[in-house]
Coordinates of N, CA and C in Angstrom, one line a residue:
M18 N 0.9 -1.3 0.0 CA 0.1 0.0 -0.1 C 0.8 1.1 0.0
S19 N 0.6 2.3 -1.0 CA 1.5 3.2 -1.0 C 0.9 4.5 -0.1
I20 N 2.0 5.3 0.0 CA 1.5 6.5 1.0 C 0.9 7.7 0.0
H21 N -0.1 8.1 0.4 CA -0.7 9.3 -0.5 C 0.1 10.4 -0.5
P22 N 0.2 11.0 -1.6 CA 1.2 12.2 -1.8 C 0.8 13.5 -0.8
F23 N -0.4 13.5 -0.5 CA -0.7 14.6 0.6 C -0.6 14.1 2.2
A24 N -0.1 13.0 2.2 CA 0.1 12.5 3.7 C 1.2 13.5 4.3
G25 N 0.6 14.0 5.7 CA 1.4 14.9 6.4 C 1.4 16.2 5.9
L26 N 0.6 16.6 4.8 CA 0.9 18.0 4.3 C -0.6 18.5 4.4
P27 N -0.8 19.9 4.7 CA -2.1 20.5 4.6 C -2.8 20.2 3.2
A28 N -4.0 20.1 3.3 CA -4.8 19.9 2.0 C -4.7 21.2 1.1
P29 N -4.4 21.1 -0.1 CA -4.3 22.0 -1.0 C -6.0 22.5 -1.3
Q30 N -6.1 24.0 -1.4 CA -7.4 24.4 -1.7 C -8.2 23.8 -2.8
S31 N -7.5 23.4 -3.8 CA -8.2 22.9 -5.0 C -9.1 21.6 -4.7
I32 N -8.6 20.9 -3.6 CA -9.4 19.7 -3.4 C -10.3 19.7 -2.2
L33 N -10.4 20.8 -1.6 CA -11.4 21.1 -0.4 C -12.8 21.4 -0.9
V34 N -13.8 20.9 -0.3 CA -15.0 21.1 -0.4 C -15.6 22.2 0.1
N35 N -16.6 22.9 -0.4 CA -17.2 24.2 0.1 C -18.4 23.6 0.9
V36 N -18.4 23.6 2.2 CA -19.3 22.9 3.2 C -20.8 23.4 2.9
P37 N -20.9 25.1 2.9 CA -22.1 25.5 2.9 C -22.8 25.0 1.3
E38 N -22.1 25.0 0.3 CA -22.5 24.7 -0.9 C -23.0 23.2 -0.9
L39 N -22.2 22.3 -0.3 CA -22.6 21.0 -0.1 C -23.9 20.6 0.8
I40 N -24.0 21.5 1.8 CA -25.2 21.4 2.6 C -26.5 21.9 1.8
S41 N -26.2 22.9 1.1 CA -27.4 23.6 0.3 C -27.8 22.6 -0.8
A42 N -26.7 21.9 -1.5 CA -26.9 21.0 -2.7 C -27.6 19.7 -1.9
Y43 N -27.5 19.2 -0.8 CA -28.0 18.2 -0.2 C -29.6 18.2 -0.1
F44 N -30.0 19.5 0.3 CA -31.4 19.6 0.4 C -32.2 20.2 -0.9
T45 N -31.5 20.7 -1.8 CA -32.1 21.4 -2.8 C -31.9 20.6 -4.3
L46 N -31.0 19.9 -4.5 CA -30.8 19.3 -5.9 C -31.4 17.8 -5.7
K47 N -32.2 17.5 -6.7 CA -33.0 16.3 -6.7 C -32.3 15.4 -7.9
P48 N -32.3 14.2 -7.5 CA -31.7 13.2 -8.4 C -32.5 13.1 -9.7
D49 N -31.9 12.9 -10.8 CA -32.5 12.7 -12.1 C -32.7 11.1 -12.2
L50 N -33.8 10.4 -12.0 CA -33.7 9.0 -12.0 C -33.5 8.2 -13.4
S51 N -33.5 9.0 -14.5 CA -33.1 8.6 -15.9 C -31.7 8.5 -16.1
Q52 N -31.0 9.1 -15.0 CA -29.3 9.0 -15.0 C -29.0 8.0 -14.0
S53 N -28.1 6.9 -14.6 CA -27.9 6.1 -13.7 C -26.8 6.1 -12.6
A54 N -26.2 7.4 -12.8 CA -25.1 7.8 -12.0 C -25.9 8.6 -10.7
E55 N -27.2 9.0 -10.9 CA -27.8 9.6 -9.6 C -28.9 8.9 -9.0
R56 N -29.0 7.5 -9.5 CA -29.8 6.7 -8.8 C -29.1 6.0 -7.6
V57 N -30.0 5.7 -6.7 CA -29.3 4.8 -5.4 C -28.9 3.5 -5.8
S58 N -27.7 3.3 -5.4 CA -27.0 2.0 -5.5 C -26.8 1.3 -4.2
F59 N -27.0 0.1 -4.2 CA -26.7 -0.7 -3.1 C -25.6 -1.7 -3.3
G60 N -24.6 -1.6 -2.4 CA -23.4 -2.3 -2.6 C -22.9 -2.9 -1.3
T61 N -22.0 -3.9 -1.2 CA -21.3 -4.2 -0.2 C -20.5 -3.3 0.8
S62 N -20.2 -2.3 0.3 CA -19.2 -1.2 1.0 C -20.0 0.0 1.2
G63 N -21.4 -0.1 1.0 CA -22.4 1.1 1.1 C -22.2 1.8 0.0
H64 N -23.1 3.0 -0.2 CA -23.2 3.9 -1.2 C -22.2 5.1 -0.8
R65 N -21.6 5.3 -2.0 CA -20.5 6.5 -1.9 C -21.1 7.3 -3.0
G66 N -21.3 8.6 -2.6 CA -21.6 9.9 -3.6 C -21.5 11.2 -3.1
S67 N -22.1 12.1 -3.6 CA -21.9 13.6 -3.3 C -23.3 14.2 -3.6
A68 N -23.7 15.1 -2.6 CA -25.0 15.9 -2.8 C -24.6 16.8 -4.1
L69 N -23.5 17.3 -4.3 CA -23.0 18.1 -5.3 C -23.3 17.4 -6.7
K70 N -23.3 16.0 -6.8 CA -23.2 15.4 -7.9 C -24.7 14.7 -8.0
R71 N -25.5 15.1 -7.2 CA -26.9 14.7 -6.9 C -26.9 13.1 -6.7
S72 N -25.9 12.6 -6.3 CA -25.8 10.9 -6.2 C -25.9 10.6 -4.6
F73 N -26.1 11.7 -3.7 CA -26.4 11.3 -2.3 C -27.0 12.6 -1.7
N74 N -28.2 12.3 -1.2 CA -28.8 13.4 -0.7 C -30.0 12.9 0.2
E75 N -31.0 13.5 0.4 CA -32.2 13.2 1.3 C -32.8 12.0 0.7
A76 N -33.1 12.1 -0.6 CA -34.1 11.1 -1.2 C -33.3 9.7 -1.3
H77 N -31.9 9.6 -1.2 CA -31.1 8.5 -1.3 C -31.2 7.9 0.1
I78 N -31.1 8.7 1.0 CA -31.0 8.3 2.3 C -32.5 7.6 2.6
L79 N -33.4 8.3 2.3 CA -34.8 7.6 2.5 C -35.0 6.4 1.6
A80 N -34.3 6.3 0.7 CA -34.3 4.9 -0.2 C -33.6 3.9 0.5
V81 N -32.5 4.3 1.0 CA -31.8 3.1 1.8 C -32.5 2.7 3.1
T82 N -33.0 3.5 3.7 CA -33.7 3.3 5.0 C -34.9 2.2 4.6
Q83 N -35.4 2.3 3.3 CA -36.5 1.6 2.9 C -35.9 0.0 2.9
A84 N -34.7 -0.2 2.9 CA -34.5 -1.7 3.1 C -34.7 -2.3 4.3
V85 N -35.5 -1.9 5.2 CA -36.0 -2.4 6.2 C -37.2 -3.4 5.9
C86 N -37.7 -3.2 4.7 CA -39.0 -4.0 4.0 C -38.4 -5.5 4.2
D87 N -39.8 -6.2 3.9 CA -39.6 -7.7 4.1 C -38.8 -8.0 2.6
Y88 N -38.1 -9.2 2.8 CA -37.5 -9.8 1.7 C -38.5 -10.5 0.7
R89 N -38.8 -10.2 -0.4 CA -39.6 -10.8 -1.5 C -38.9 -11.8 -2.1
N90 N -39.4 -13.1 -2.0 CA -39.0 -14.1 -2.8 C -39.1 -14.2 -4.3
E91 N -39.9 -13.2 -4.6 CA -40.0 -13.2 -6.3 C -38.7 -13.0 -6.9
A92 N -37.5 -12.3 -6.3 CA -36.5 -12.2 -6.9 C -35.5 -13.4 -6.7
G93 N -35.8 -14.4 -6.0 CA -35.2 -15.5 -5.7 C -35.7 -16.7 -6.4
I94 N -35.6 -18.0 -5.7 CA -36.0 -19.2 -6.5 C -37.4 -19.4 -6.1
S95 N -37.9 -19.2 -5.0 CA -39.3 -19.5 -4.7 C -40.1 -18.5 -4.3
V96 N -41.4 -18.4 -4.7 CA -42.3 -17.4 -4.2 C -43.3 -18.0 -3.1
R97 N -43.1 -19.2 -2.6 CA -44.0 -19.9 -1.8 C -43.5 -20.0 -0.3
R98 N -42.1 -19.4 -0.3 CA -41.5 -19.4 1.1 C -42.1 -18.2 1.9
K99 N -42.0 -18.5 3.2 CA -42.5 -17.4 4.2 C -41.6 -16.0 4.0
P100 N -42.1 -15.0 4.0 CA -41.3 -13.7 3.9 C -40.4 -13.5 5.0
R101 N -39.5 -12.9 4.9 CA -38.6 -12.7 6.1 C -38.0 -11.3 6.0
I102 N -37.4 -10.6 7.1 CA -37.0 -9.2 7.0 C -35.6 -9.4 6.2
S103 N -35.5 -8.4 5.3 CA -34.1 -8.2 4.6 C -32.9 -8.1 5.5
K104 N -32.0 -8.5 5.0 CA -30.5 -8.3 5.9 C -30.0 -7.3 5.1
M105 N -30.4 -6.7 3.9 CA -29.8 -5.6 3.4 C -30.2 -4.3 4.2
G106 N -29.6 -3.4 4.1 CA -29.9 -2.1 4.9 C -29.2 -2.0 6.0
H107 N -29.5 -1.1 7.1 CA -28.9 -1.1 8.4 C -29.4 -1.8 9.5
A108 N -28.8 -2.8 10.1 CA -29.4 -3.6 11.2 C -29.7 -2.6 12.3
F109 N -29.1 -1.6 12.5 CA -29.6 -0.6 13.7 C -30.8 0.2 13.4
L110 N -31.2 0.3 12.3 CA -32.3 0.9 11.9 C -33.4 -0.2 12.1
R111 N -33.2 -1.4 11.5 CA -34.2 -2.3 11.7 C -34.5 -2.6 13.3
K112 N -33.5 -2.6 14.1 CA -33.6 -2.8 15.4 C -34.4 -1.6 16.1
T113 N -34.2 -0.5 15.7 CA -34.6 0.9 16.3 C -36.1 0.8 15.8
L114 N -36.5 0.6 14.7 CA -37.9 0.7 14.2 C -38.8 -0.6 14.5
Y115 N -38.2 -1.6 15.1 CA -39.0 -2.8 15.4 C -40.0 -2.5 16.5
M116 N -39.6 -2.2 17.6 CA -40.5 -1.8 18.7 C -41.6 -0.7 18.5
P117 N -41.2 0.4 17.8 CA -42.2 1.3 17.8 C -43.3 0.7 16.7
A118 N -42.8 -0.1 15.9 CA -43.9 -0.5 14.8 C -44.8 -1.6 15.5
M119 N -44.2 -2.4 16.4 CA -45.1 -3.2 17.3 C -46.1 -2.6 18.1
V120 N -45.7 -1.5 18.7 CA -46.5 -0.4 19.4 C -47.5 0.1 18.6
A121 N -47.1 0.7 17.4 CA -48.0 1.2 16.7 C -49.3 0.3 16.0
V122 N -48.8 -1.0 15.7 CA -49.8 -1.9 15.2 C -50.6 -2.6 16.2
S123 N -50.1 -2.5 17.7 CA -51.1 -3.0 18.6 C -51.7 -1.9 19.6
R124 N -51.3 -0.7 19.7 CA -51.7 0.1 20.4 C -52.4 1.3 19.9
T125 N -52.3 1.7 18.7 CA -52.8 2.9 18.1 C -54.0 2.6 17.0
S126 N -55.0 3.1 17.1 CA -56.2 3.1 16.1 C -55.7 2.9 14.8
W127 N -55.0 3.7 14.2 CA -54.6 3.9 12.8 C -53.6 2.6 12.6
G128 N -52.8 2.4 13.6 CA -51.9 1.2 13.3 C -52.8 -0.2 13.1
K129 N -53.9 -0.3 14.2 CA -54.8 -1.6 14.1 C -55.5 -1.6 12.8
A130 N -55.9 -0.5 12.4 CA -56.6 -0.5 11.1 C -55.6 -0.8 9.8
F131 N -54.4 -0.4 10.0 CA -53.3 -0.8 9.0 C -53.0 -2.2 9.1
K132 N -52.9 -2.7 10.3 CA -52.6 -4.3 10.6 C -53.8 -5.0 10.1
A133 N -55.1 -4.7 10.3 CA -56.2 -5.3 10.0 C -56.4 -5.5 8.5
R134 N -56.2 -4.3 7.7 CA -56.0 -4.3 6.3 C -55.2 -5.1 5.7
L135 N -53.9 -5.3 6.1 CA -52.8 -6.0 5.7 C -53.2 -7.5 5.9
A136 N -53.6 -7.9 7.1 CA -53.9 -9.2 7.5 C -55.2 -9.8 6.6
E137 N -56.1 -8.8 6.3 CA -57.2 -9.3 5.5 C -56.8 -9.6 4.0
N138 N -55.7 -9.1 3.8 CA -55.1 -9.4 2.5 C -54.2 -10.4 2.5
G139 N -54.1 -11.2 3.5 CA -53.3 -12.5 3.6 C -51.8 -12.1 3.9
K140 N -51.3 -11.0 4.4 CA -50.0 -10.8 4.8 C -49.8 -11.6 6.3
P141 N -48.5 -12.1 6.3 CA -48.2 -12.9 7.5 C -47.8 -11.5 8.5
P142 N -47.7 -12.1 9.8 CA -47.5 -10.9 10.9 C -46.1 -10.3 10.7
M143 N -45.1 -10.9 10.2 CA -43.7 -10.2 10.2 C -43.7 -9.2 9.0
V144 N -44.5 -9.5 7.9 CA -44.7 -8.4 6.9 C -45.3 -7.4 7.3
I145 N -46.3 -7.4 8.0 CA -47.1 -6.4 8.5 C -46.3 -5.6 9.5
I146 N -45.3 -6.0 10.4 CA -44.5 -5.1 11.2 C -43.5 -4.7 10.3
C147 N -43.0 -5.2 9.3 CA -42.0 -4.5 8.2 C -42.8 -3.4 7.4
A148 N -43.9 -3.6 7.2 CA -44.8 -2.6 6.4 C -44.9 -1.3 7.4
M149 N -45.2 -1.7 8.6 CA -45.3 -0.5 9.7 C -44.0 0.1 10.0
M150 N -42.8 -0.6 9.9 CA -41.5 0.1 10.0 C -41.3 1.0 8.9
R151 N -41.7 0.6 7.7 CA -41.5 1.4 6.5 C -42.4 2.7 6.5
K152 N -43.6 2.6 7.2 CA -44.7 3.4 7.1 C -44.2 4.6 8.2
L153 N -43.5 4.2 9.2 CA -43.1 5.0 10.2 C -42.0 6.0 9.8
V154 N -41.2 5.3 9.0 CA -40.2 6.2 8.3 C -40.8 7.4 7.4
H155 N -41.8 7.0 6.6 CA -42.5 7.9 5.8 C -43.0 9.0 6.6
V156 N -44.0 8.5 7.8 CA -44.5 9.4 8.8 C -43.5 10.4 9.3
A157 N -42.5 10.0 9.8 CA -41.6 10.7 10.4 C -41.0 11.8 9.5
T158 N -40.8 11.3 8.3 CA -40.2 12.4 7.3 C -41.2 13.4 6.8
G159 N -42.5 12.9 7.0 CA -43.7 13.7 6.6 C -43.7 14.9 7.6
V160 N -43.6 14.5 9.0 CA -43.8 15.5 10.1 C -42.5 16.3 10.0
L161 N -41.4 15.9 9.9 CA -40.1 16.7 9.9 C -40.0 17.8 8.7
K162 N -40.7 17.2 7.5 CA -40.5 18.1 6.4 C -41.5 19.1 6.6
S163 N -42.8 18.8 6.9 CA -43.9 19.6 6.9 C -43.9 20.6 8.1
G164 N -43.3 20.3 9.3 CA -43.4 20.9 10.3 C -44.8 20.9 11.3
K165 N -45.7 20.1 10.6 CA -47.0 19.9 11.3 C -47.2 18.8 12.2
M166 N -47.9 18.8 13.2 CA -48.1 17.6 14.0 C -48.7 16.3 13.3
F167 N -48.4 15.4 13.7 CA -49.0 13.9 13.2 C -50.4 14.0 13.3
D168 N -51.1 13.5 12.3 CA -52.7 13.6 12.3 C -53.0 12.2 11.8
P169 N -53.5 11.2 12.8 CA -53.9 9.9 12.3 C -54.9 9.7 11.3
A170 N -55.7 11.0 11.3 CA -56.9 10.8 10.1 C -56.3 10.7 8.7
W171 N -55.1 11.0 8.6 CA -54.4 10.8 7.3 C -54.0 9.4 6.9
H172 N -54.1 8.5 7.9 CA -53.6 7.1 7.7 C -54.6 6.2 7.8
F173 N -56.0 6.5 7.9 CA -57.2 5.6 7.7 C -57.4 5.6 6.2
Y174 N -57.8 4.4 5.7 CA -58.2 4.2 4.0 C -59.5 3.6 4.3
E175 N -60.3 4.2 3.2 CA -61.6 3.8 2.8 C -61.4 2.4 1.9
A176 N -62.2 1.5 2.2 CA -62.1 0.1 1.5 C -62.6 0.3 0.1

């Protein structure tokens, strides 16, 4: 392994990143999904990108967090196997969202309605929990972006 040419030296101005510009780009630039370089990519070493290149911003982080969803066997060999939680994504996020999802489906009126609707459609319990984990990410994002209080009425569906 060779030593980097800048090792032990101050970084030259030409390679430094303008932090205020980077923060602004993170929130304002939206990825163009027709460009493969701007789409979310999952890999074993994680996603590397830059908000300045539209390859790492809030939309990408939300997409990565959606990896808490259930593993769908349609991509594999059998569609008859029992669904399970995907091991892709962040284990800490799965662990963090599991209990709030359990509480939401068992203790809140909108969560109970959500659980009943999915169970009526034949979804097994773990798929329902994973769907609630995903829904909680969307709810939290909506509350944070809008600045409005959570309204359970938005989460009841007419059949």
